[in-house]
Amino acid sequence: MNQVVIPIKVERKPRSTIKGRTPDPKALAEVQALLGAEPRRRDLLIEHLHRIQDRYAQLSAAHLVALAAEMKMSMAEVYEVATFYHHFDVVKEGDASPAAVTVRVCDSLSCEMAGAKDLLKKLPGILGREVRVIPAPCVGRCETAPVAVIGQNALPHATVDGVKKLVAAKALKQKPGKYVAYAEYRRNGGYRMLQECLAGKRDYQALTQAMEDSGLRGLGGAGFPAGRKWKIVRAEAEPRLMAVNIDEGEPGTFKDRYYLERDPHRFLEGMLIAAWTAGIAEVYIYLRDEYAGCRAILEKEIKALKANPPCALPPINLRRGAGAYICGEESAMIESIEGKRGMPRLRPPYVAQVGLFGRPTLEHNMETLYWVREILEKGAAWFAGHGRHERKGLRSFSVSGRVKKPGVHLAPAGITVKELIEEYCGGMLDGHVFYAYLPGGASGGILPASLGDIPLDFDTLQPYGCFIGSAAVMILSDRDRATDAARNLMRFFSEESCGQCTPCRVGTAKALKLLDEPKWNQSLLTELSQVMVDASICGLGQAAPNPVLCVMKYFPHELA
């Protein structure tokens, strides 16, 4: 005979805390003291992790458990975020704490050419066990290579003695240099354009049209027309948000830092004009963690702006990255702002429709916004009137490598690399002959000097398997090898892959192993590259093979 089992419904009281480990009372008190009155929202998780890291130089298991309890999150959620980013030192129970001082030596291409390998070899033995010396991906100071970062203090043209002195002096924080502060900016006509917008003296349609007529395109690398982007986002439902990308982690790129260190309010005014034009309710600025000096400037100047506003302002939030190149991708940046791992989203939908916190989002690179005020004051024709070789506009070229005057050079769009070297960079270093160049940073490909007459601009380099991206131009001489450059870049991509998709995660690692072989398996590299280009979720995996493909195409003599 069949028995009928009647389930008994048991009423359970809702849990007052997240299921998991009980926090240590001392660690919980320390976390509560650090967070103070700050909200415990999920999107502030990375900010709170920074507070702990800054105070204790590590993220202990006890503090992570306490933070999870305080924010009413699971330990798994906190742990996966903390371990995703390079600048968080997560210490497991039983493991030794990291050294009190960390020295990061940039080993990206420009720094490697300038002697970073020698620094990494010598510093550990000289500084001793109390100081941890580790390689670091590009820190955005390629014009002063090699660069070492002691704590949060970047040392340009780093030497062993220079690092020793900073470590001994405990100079671990970056001091901002001289820049145009709020009062001076206002005296020179700053925020007048924004005031006119909010006073009804400017029409948002006219502003959008002026941006379209100027030809200004996104200067973070994608090159989408700025005016068109404003129009697209404004057509979406309210509330609309804005996310500003200052996570310039592309090796060879440092233009955003250059402008922020000198004239931060020109960027902030452009940001607020764009926000008004697109009908933005709230603004989020995402700044890479390597730019501690810029962060100090922005914190101070945003505070001054809010204390004495020229007009009504939307809420402005400054968020801090934590060392992840992938967060330069717009949707990965948005995930990071929301307090998550910086993993790119599948598209569609695009961020203009479903972006930050699920709302339509205007995403912009910092430099794009930097030019807004000047274009509107001088007119679209002024900006479009610059250019060479039938191209229009201005470009901020971040130039590094074997030239006499590396740095940010504002030049006409469409200038060739040979013209850039001779007219703006003072020529090649003495004893060096121009051999090759990267027109668009790590992912933009490598071209030989014989192709140095191609106009540098959007859409001009694609026929050669390259692109301009953020206009990071890296110059190689006859003392360098393109194969070594490709190996350096692939190592960077392999370490920076977020790991979400197999073609990128496995492809970059496999490609790096193939590049380390004495003789490259070119057929296998070509096949692997095509899979990565076709199947990777985002631009990292899609563009990572570019340097390798260029070497096989343009530098066959190095592979013979």
XYZ file of C-alpha atoms in Angstrom:
560
model
C 0.000 0.000 0.000
C 1.335 3.440 -0.988
C 1.899 5.855 1.844
C 1.022 9.502 1.418
C 3.596 11.860 2.912
C 2.189 15.226 3.844
C 4.945 17.897 4.010
C 4.946 19.961 7.168
C 5.563 23.659 6.610
C 7.952 25.061 9.176
C 7.845 28.791 9.754
C 11.382 30.236 9.879
C 12.310 33.633 11.162
C 14.289 35.726 8.667
C 18.020 35.899 9.431
C 19.248 39.170 10.858
C 22.731 38.590 9.429
C 24.236 37.008 6.327
C 24.977 33.300 6.746
C 28.698 32.721 7.184
C 31.570 33.031 9.642
C 31.176 35.008 12.840
C 33.388 38.114 12.742
C 36.135 38.627 15.268
C 35.007 41.428 17.644
C 38.344 43.278 17.423
C 38.424 43.147 13.604
C 34.782 44.216 13.427
C 35.472 47.223 15.664
C 38.440 48.207 13.485
C 36.362 47.999 10.301
C 33.512 49.964 11.861
C 35.955 52.676 12.948
C 37.413 52.925 9.439
C 34.024 53.107 7.738
C 32.610 55.575 10.231
C 29.338 57.066 8.997
C 29.907 55.995 5.383
C 26.986 54.057 3.853
C 27.325 50.269 3.706
C 25.971 50.014 0.140
C 27.224 47.285 -2.182
C 28.563 49.804 -4.720
C 30.950 51.144 -2.045
C 32.605 47.763 -1.439
C 35.799 48.640 -3.331
C 36.034 52.004 -1.583
C 35.771 50.259 1.796
C 38.383 47.670 0.784
C 40.713 50.565 -0.037
C 40.212 52.015 3.441
C 41.311 48.752 5.019
C 44.214 48.282 2.587
C 45.455 51.849 3.131
C 45.326 51.511 6.918
C 46.746 48.009 7.369
C 48.702 47.477 4.104
C 46.790 44.234 3.613
C 43.339 42.628 3.662
C 43.396 39.995 6.378
C 40.852 37.203 6.557
C 39.534 38.640 9.814
C 38.955 42.070 8.282
C 37.254 40.598 5.202
C 34.883 38.581 7.395
C 34.160 41.682 9.451
C 33.542 43.795 6.334
C 31.186 41.170 4.924
C 29.201 41.173 8.171
C 29.130 44.963 8.366
C 27.890 45.288 4.759
C 25.515 42.308 5.117
C 27.158 40.547 2.185
C 28.367 36.989 1.850
C 32.068 36.344 2.406
C 32.261 34.909 -1.116
C 31.058 38.187 -2.643
C 33.627 40.226 -0.729
C 36.443 37.759 -1.345
C 35.893 37.485 -5.104
C 36.092 41.259 -5.470
C 39.113 41.656 -3.186
C 41.102 38.987 -5.048
C 40.218 40.316 -8.506
C 42.223 43.553 -8.255
C 46.030 43.758 -8.217
C 46.301 46.457 -5.556
C 44.539 44.517 -2.816
C 46.840 42.247 -0.786
C 44.551 39.483 0.453
C 46.218 37.434 3.198
C 44.755 34.029 3.955
C 44.718 32.602 7.463
C 48.138 31.196 8.306
C 49.933 33.100 5.539
C 52.617 35.649 6.297
C 51.745 39.317 5.958
C 53.306 41.219 3.059
C 56.252 43.508 3.707
C 55.466 46.890 5.219
C 56.577 48.691 2.059
C 55.903 47.613 -1.530
C 57.966 48.848 -4.463
C 56.321 48.302 -7.839
C 58.633 48.518 -10.828
C 56.820 49.078 -14.115
C 57.884 46.419 -16.612
C 55.769 47.511 -19.581
C 57.441 48.152 -22.919
C 58.794 51.704 -22.486
C 60.132 50.936 -19.008
C 61.601 47.624 -20.130
C 63.503 49.433 -22.898
C 64.744 51.940 -20.301
C 66.163 49.334 -17.896
C 63.306 48.049 -15.706
C 64.635 44.471 -15.810
C 67.895 45.605 -14.225
C 66.015 47.396 -11.438
C 63.880 44.338 -10.717
C 67.014 42.217 -10.525
C 69.014 44.490 -8.200
C 66.454 46.055 -5.846
C 65.387 42.970 -3.793
C 68.941 42.233 -2.636
C 69.639 45.867 -1.793
C 66.370 46.771 -0.046
C 66.128 43.579 2.001
C 63.199 41.543 3.268
C 61.394 44.491 4.831
C 60.591 45.791 1.364
C 58.672 43.833 -1.257
C 59.744 44.439 -4.868
C 57.318 43.303 -7.567
C 56.839 43.986 -11.282
C 53.842 46.100 -12.212
C 51.927 46.742 -15.427
C 52.054 50.210 -16.982
C 51.687 52.972 -14.364
C 50.978 55.743 -16.893
C 54.329 57.559 -16.733
C 56.024 56.199 -19.834
C 57.669 59.528 -20.702
C 59.841 59.216 -17.559
C 60.765 55.528 -17.902
C 61.823 53.546 -15.994
C 59.341 54.198 -13.215
C 59.138 52.723 -9.728
C 56.217 53.305 -7.373
C 57.061 53.301 -3.666
C 53.770 52.937 -1.824
C 51.736 55.424 -3.859
C 54.652 57.684 -4.777
C 55.832 57.374 -8.381
C 59.568 57.884 -8.942
C 60.393 58.996 -12.515
C 63.674 57.915 -14.148
C 64.060 55.469 -11.275
C 67.479 54.325 -10.134
C 68.522 51.991 -7.338
C 69.786 54.925 -5.256
C 66.615 56.927 -5.898
C 64.393 54.093 -4.709
C 66.583 53.546 -1.637
C 66.260 57.211 -0.652
C 62.467 57.277 -0.965
C 62.100 54.030 0.990
C 64.397 55.326 3.738
C 62.515 58.640 3.873
C 59.176 56.803 3.992
C 57.970 59.058 1.166
C 55.043 56.826 0.275
C 52.485 59.383 -0.909
C 52.411 61.348 -4.157
C 52.512 65.149 -3.775
C 50.570 67.078 -6.442
C 52.519 69.644 -8.425
C 51.421 73.138 -9.457
C 48.081 73.314 -11.269
C 45.203 75.703 -12.016
C 43.047 75.618 -8.881
C 39.371 76.561 -8.613
C 39.752 80.269 -7.765
C 42.228 80.898 -10.571
C 40.108 78.961 -13.039
C 37.038 81.053 -12.188
C 39.036 84.306 -12.545
C 39.991 83.258 -16.068
C 36.396 82.750 -17.197
C 35.975 79.212 -15.989
C 32.426 77.830 -15.627
C 30.957 80.803 -17.527
C 29.901 78.481 -20.333
C 28.237 76.141 -17.840
C 26.430 79.066 -16.203
C 25.099 80.156 -19.586
C 23.781 76.647 -20.206
C 21.845 76.502 -16.941
C 20.621 80.088 -17.363
C 18.949 79.186 -20.651
C 21.369 81.203 -22.801
C 22.526 78.035 -24.545
C 20.411 75.447 -26.300
C 21.312 71.795 -25.814
C 20.539 71.024 -29.457
C 22.934 73.756 -30.614
C 25.641 72.427 -28.294
C 25.168 68.902 -29.562
C 25.352 70.119 -33.159
C 28.525 72.091 -32.430
C 30.193 68.964 -31.070
C 29.145 67.001 -34.139
C 30.381 69.748 -36.471
C 33.759 69.849 -34.696
C 34.355 66.193 -35.485
C 35.410 65.448 -31.899
C 35.464 61.708 -31.348
C 35.973 59.682 -28.188
C 39.629 59.988 -27.244
C 39.779 56.912 -25.042
C 40.303 54.703 -28.074
C 36.912 53.795 -29.542
C 36.512 57.059 -31.451
C 32.710 57.304 -31.294
C 31.509 60.848 -32.214
C 30.949 62.789 -28.982
C 27.954 64.841 -30.125
C 26.135 61.797 -31.439
C 26.673 60.037 -28.105
C 25.056 62.950 -26.241
C 22.067 62.790 -28.573
C 21.648 59.024 -28.172
C 21.741 59.117 -24.368
C 19.411 62.118 -24.080
C 16.782 60.197 -26.056
C 16.700 57.494 -23.360
C 14.382 57.456 -20.347
C 15.244 59.318 -17.158
C 17.063 59.114 -14.826
C 20.243 59.050 -16.902
C 23.722 58.689 -15.405
C 27.241 59.542 -16.511
C 30.465 57.551 -16.059
C 33.821 59.197 -16.784
C 36.636 56.821 -17.649
C 40.063 57.863 -16.327
C 41.404 54.338 -16.056
C 44.011 54.819 -18.785
C 45.871 51.556 -18.314
C 46.881 51.055 -21.955
C 50.696 50.766 -21.965
C 52.134 53.911 -23.495
C 49.181 56.164 -22.543
C 49.479 59.043 -20.076
C 47.646 62.022 -21.637
C 44.751 62.010 -19.156
C 47.167 62.240 -16.232
C 49.074 65.029 -17.997
C 45.974 67.220 -18.357
C 44.563 66.434 -14.907
C 47.826 67.399 -13.236
C 47.676 70.830 -14.887
C 44.090 71.997 -15.474
C 41.527 69.757 -13.726
C 38.620 72.215 -13.889
C 38.743 72.411 -17.680
C 37.857 68.729 -17.616
C 35.275 69.150 -14.838
C 33.508 71.978 -16.669
C 33.407 69.956 -19.882
C 32.006 67.048 -17.901
C 29.243 69.189 -16.403
C 28.357 70.749 -19.770
C 28.055 67.277 -21.288
C 25.948 66.188 -18.310
C 23.589 69.158 -18.744
C 23.304 68.621 -22.498
C 22.448 64.937 -22.138
C 20.142 65.493 -19.150
C 22.285 63.582 -16.648
C 21.065 63.161 -13.069
C 24.307 61.988 -11.403
C 27.989 61.726 -12.379
C 30.581 59.083 -11.480
C 34.299 59.622 -12.127
C 36.404 56.448 -12.219
C 40.121 57.170 -11.661
C 42.856 54.553 -11.824
C 44.504 53.834 -8.472
C 47.993 54.470 -9.866
C 47.164 58.187 -10.131
C 47.343 59.055 -6.425
C 48.477 62.617 -7.179
C 45.533 63.173 -9.519
C 43.178 61.722 -6.923
C 44.403 64.249 -4.343
C 43.857 67.068 -6.855
C 40.349 65.949 -7.804
C 39.279 65.396 -4.202
C 40.411 68.899 -3.283
C 39.029 70.652 -6.363
C 35.654 68.871 -6.406
C 35.285 69.861 -2.755
C 36.081 73.486 -3.648
C 33.611 73.359 -6.552
C 30.821 72.020 -4.342
C 31.574 74.520 -1.564
C 31.176 77.510 -3.900
C 29.279 76.242 -6.963
C 28.925 78.534 -9.970
C 25.418 77.120 -10.500
C 23.347 74.079 -9.588
C 25.424 70.902 -9.838
C 24.436 67.260 -10.193
C 25.840 64.878 -7.550
C 29.496 64.106 -8.403
C 31.072 60.870 -7.155
C 34.799 60.088 -7.379
C 35.546 56.367 -7.444
C 38.943 54.723 -7.122
C 40.112 51.832 -9.285
C 42.236 49.085 -7.779
C 44.689 48.044 -10.465
C 42.906 46.267 -13.299
C 43.569 47.133 -16.953
C 40.300 45.534 -18.002
C 38.385 48.308 -16.209
C 39.334 50.624 -19.042
C 36.622 48.794 -21.005
C 33.420 50.773 -20.464
C 31.164 48.009 -19.178
C 33.913 46.532 -16.961
C 34.399 50.015 -15.492
C 30.684 50.199 -14.765
C 30.792 46.818 -13.025
C 33.681 48.103 -10.901
C 31.828 51.309 -9.986
C 28.982 49.068 -8.813
C 31.425 47.360 -6.437
C 31.925 44.171 -8.440
C 34.722 42.433 -10.305
C 35.586 44.412 -13.425
C 34.309 41.958 -16.008
C 32.966 43.183 -19.365
C 29.285 42.714 -20.063
C 27.870 40.976 -23.086
C 26.320 43.395 -25.583
C 23.627 44.282 -26.508
C 22.273 46.035 -24.540
C 24.800 48.850 -24.779
C 25.634 51.089 -21.833
C 23.802 54.017 -23.448
C 20.599 52.012 -22.910
C 21.416 49.848 -19.865
C 24.528 50.980 -18.070
C 25.392 52.024 -14.529
C 22.853 50.641 -12.006
C 20.738 49.572 -14.978
C 20.170 53.147 -16.171
C 21.027 54.782 -19.535
C 24.629 55.944 -19.150
C 26.752 58.526 -20.928
C 30.285 57.105 -20.850
C 33.203 59.371 -21.777
C 36.971 59.441 -21.671
C 38.446 62.288 -19.638
C 40.276 63.974 -22.537
C 37.162 64.066 -24.703
C 35.497 66.202 -22.032
C 38.630 68.316 -21.613
C 38.097 69.839 -25.079
C 34.381 70.643 -24.707
C 34.705 74.159 -23.282
C 37.347 75.239 -25.795
C 35.403 73.905 -28.770
C 32.211 75.660 -27.668
C 34.024 78.951 -26.983
C 36.144 79.005 -30.140
C 33.654 77.266 -32.397
C 33.476 73.918 -34.108
C 35.424 75.256 -37.099
C 38.404 76.046 -34.859
C 38.845 72.414 -33.815
C 37.974 70.971 -37.225
C 40.356 73.460 -38.871
C 43.406 71.642 -37.532
C 44.736 68.539 -39.225
C 47.095 67.250 -41.869
C 46.853 64.917 -44.809
C 43.105 65.514 -45.210
C 42.341 64.738 -41.568
C 40.546 67.060 -39.100
C 41.091 67.994 -35.463
C 43.803 67.832 -32.816
C 45.301 64.802 -31.115
C 47.174 64.470 -27.833
C 49.933 61.995 -28.616
C 51.529 60.197 -25.653
C 55.006 59.582 -27.050
C 57.590 57.370 -25.351
C 60.573 55.290 -26.315
C 63.744 56.227 -28.182
C 63.122 59.939 -28.786
C 64.790 63.000 -27.275
C 61.570 64.626 -26.055
C 59.028 62.040 -24.928
C 55.781 63.347 -23.462
C 52.314 64.543 -24.429
C 52.472 66.424 -27.727
C 49.379 68.215 -29.020
C 49.595 67.912 -32.800
C 47.296 67.972 -35.836
C 45.302 64.812 -36.441
C 46.749 62.983 -39.413
C 50.372 63.873 -38.695
C 52.732 61.027 -39.591
C 55.027 59.407 -37.057
C 58.092 60.686 -38.917
C 56.741 64.228 -38.716
C 55.857 63.735 -35.058
C 59.370 62.573 -34.208
C 61.129 65.384 -36.063
C 58.810 68.330 -35.328
C 57.649 67.588 -31.792
C 60.000 65.037 -30.214
C 63.376 66.549 -31.101
C 64.341 63.586 -33.245
C 65.635 60.171 -32.238
C 68.040 59.714 -29.345
C 71.674 60.134 -30.339
C 73.035 56.934 -31.813
C 69.564 55.473 -32.425
C 67.949 54.939 -35.822
C 64.162 54.813 -36.202
C 63.210 51.157 -36.639
C 59.545 50.601 -35.678
C 56.609 52.138 -33.841
C 53.414 51.294 -32.036
C 50.756 53.787 -33.211
C 48.128 52.939 -30.573
C 49.707 51.503 -27.451
C 49.943 47.832 -26.571
C 46.941 46.713 -28.601
C 47.375 48.990 -31.628
C 49.919 46.834 -33.478
C 53.539 47.387 -34.550
C 54.665 48.929 -37.829
C 58.127 49.279 -39.398
C 59.785 52.641 -40.037
C 59.224 52.102 -43.761
C 55.506 52.678 -43.051
C 56.165 55.865 -41.103
C 54.272 58.091 -43.549
C 50.773 56.832 -42.695
C 48.547 59.611 -41.268
C 47.933 58.958 -37.564
C 44.194 59.180 -37.005
C 41.034 57.145 -36.697
C 40.361 54.862 -39.672
C 43.773 55.386 -41.349
C 45.671 52.468 -39.799
C 43.110 49.667 -40.052
C 44.212 48.625 -43.569
C 47.602 47.820 -42.050
C 46.200 45.725 -39.188
C 46.642 48.534 -36.635
C 44.651 51.337 -35.019
C 45.396 54.603 -33.226
C 43.352 53.916 -30.085
C 44.324 56.441 -27.425
C 47.223 57.783 -29.556
C 49.952 56.174 -27.460
C 52.950 56.213 -29.808
C 55.930 54.100 -28.720
C 59.143 54.453 -30.725
C 61.616 51.596 -31.232
C 65.126 51.997 -32.607
C 67.605 49.727 -34.355
C 68.694 48.550 -30.886
C 65.272 46.994 -30.258
C 63.468 43.993 -31.694
C 59.810 43.850 -32.614
C 59.665 40.240 -31.421
C 60.756 41.310 -27.924
C 58.100 44.025 -27.947
C 55.386 41.546 -28.957
C 56.480 39.175 -26.190
C 56.335 41.958 -23.596
C 52.867 43.005 -24.736
C 51.463 39.478 -24.787
C 52.732 38.918 -21.252
C 50.840 42.049 -20.243
C 47.616 40.842 -21.890
C 47.956 37.387 -20.343
C 48.320 38.860 -16.850
C 45.522 41.395 -17.340
C 42.893 39.115 -18.879
C 39.887 39.062 -16.550
C 39.467 35.348 -17.255
C 35.776 35.534 -18.116
C 36.017 34.077 -21.623
C 38.089 31.100 -22.720
C 39.451 32.552 -26.001
C 41.130 35.401 -24.115
C 42.031 33.621 -20.864
C 43.536 30.555 -22.519
C 44.514 32.233 -25.798
C 46.789 34.887 -24.297
C 48.529 32.331 -22.065
C 49.012 29.906 -24.958
C 50.251 32.675 -27.262
C 52.804 33.756 -24.657
C 54.175 30.208 -24.457
C 54.465 30.078 -28.242
C 56.299 33.426 -28.305
C 58.801 32.128 -25.751
C 59.806 29.324 -28.102
C 63.121 29.799 -29.981
C 61.235 29.474 -33.278
C 57.681 30.761 -33.568
C 55.023 28.351 -34.832
C 53.519 30.948 -37.158
C 50.674 28.823 -38.503
C 49.487 27.960 -34.996
C 49.860 31.582 -33.837
C 47.807 32.743 -36.808
C 45.040 30.222 -36.096
C 45.024 31.020 -32.380
C 44.908 34.759 -33.097
C 41.893 34.366 -35.362
C 39.986 32.484 -32.657
C 40.784 35.222 -30.134
C 39.694 37.969 -32.539
C 36.454 36.198 -33.454
C 35.346 34.831 -30.099
C 36.610 37.063 -27.262
C 33.946 39.021 -25.389
C 35.752 42.364 -25.328
C 38.517 44.361 -26.940
C 41.303 42.931 -24.778
C 41.167 39.466 -26.308
C 40.163 40.793 -29.717
C 43.155 43.148 -29.968
C 45.799 41.169 -28.041
C 47.039 39.317 -31.171
C 47.661 42.555 -33.126
C 51.356 42.940 -32.190
C 52.069 39.278 -32.978
C 50.287 39.399 -36.336
C 52.170 42.590 -37.218
C 55.539 41.044 -36.386
C 54.835 38.057 -38.622
C 53.685 40.356 -41.435
C 56.174 43.231 -41.283
C 59.247 41.808 -39.524
C 59.801 38.359 -41.093
C 63.584 38.882 -40.957
C 63.432 38.690 -37.149
C 61.778 35.271 -37.365
C 64.107 33.759 -39.959
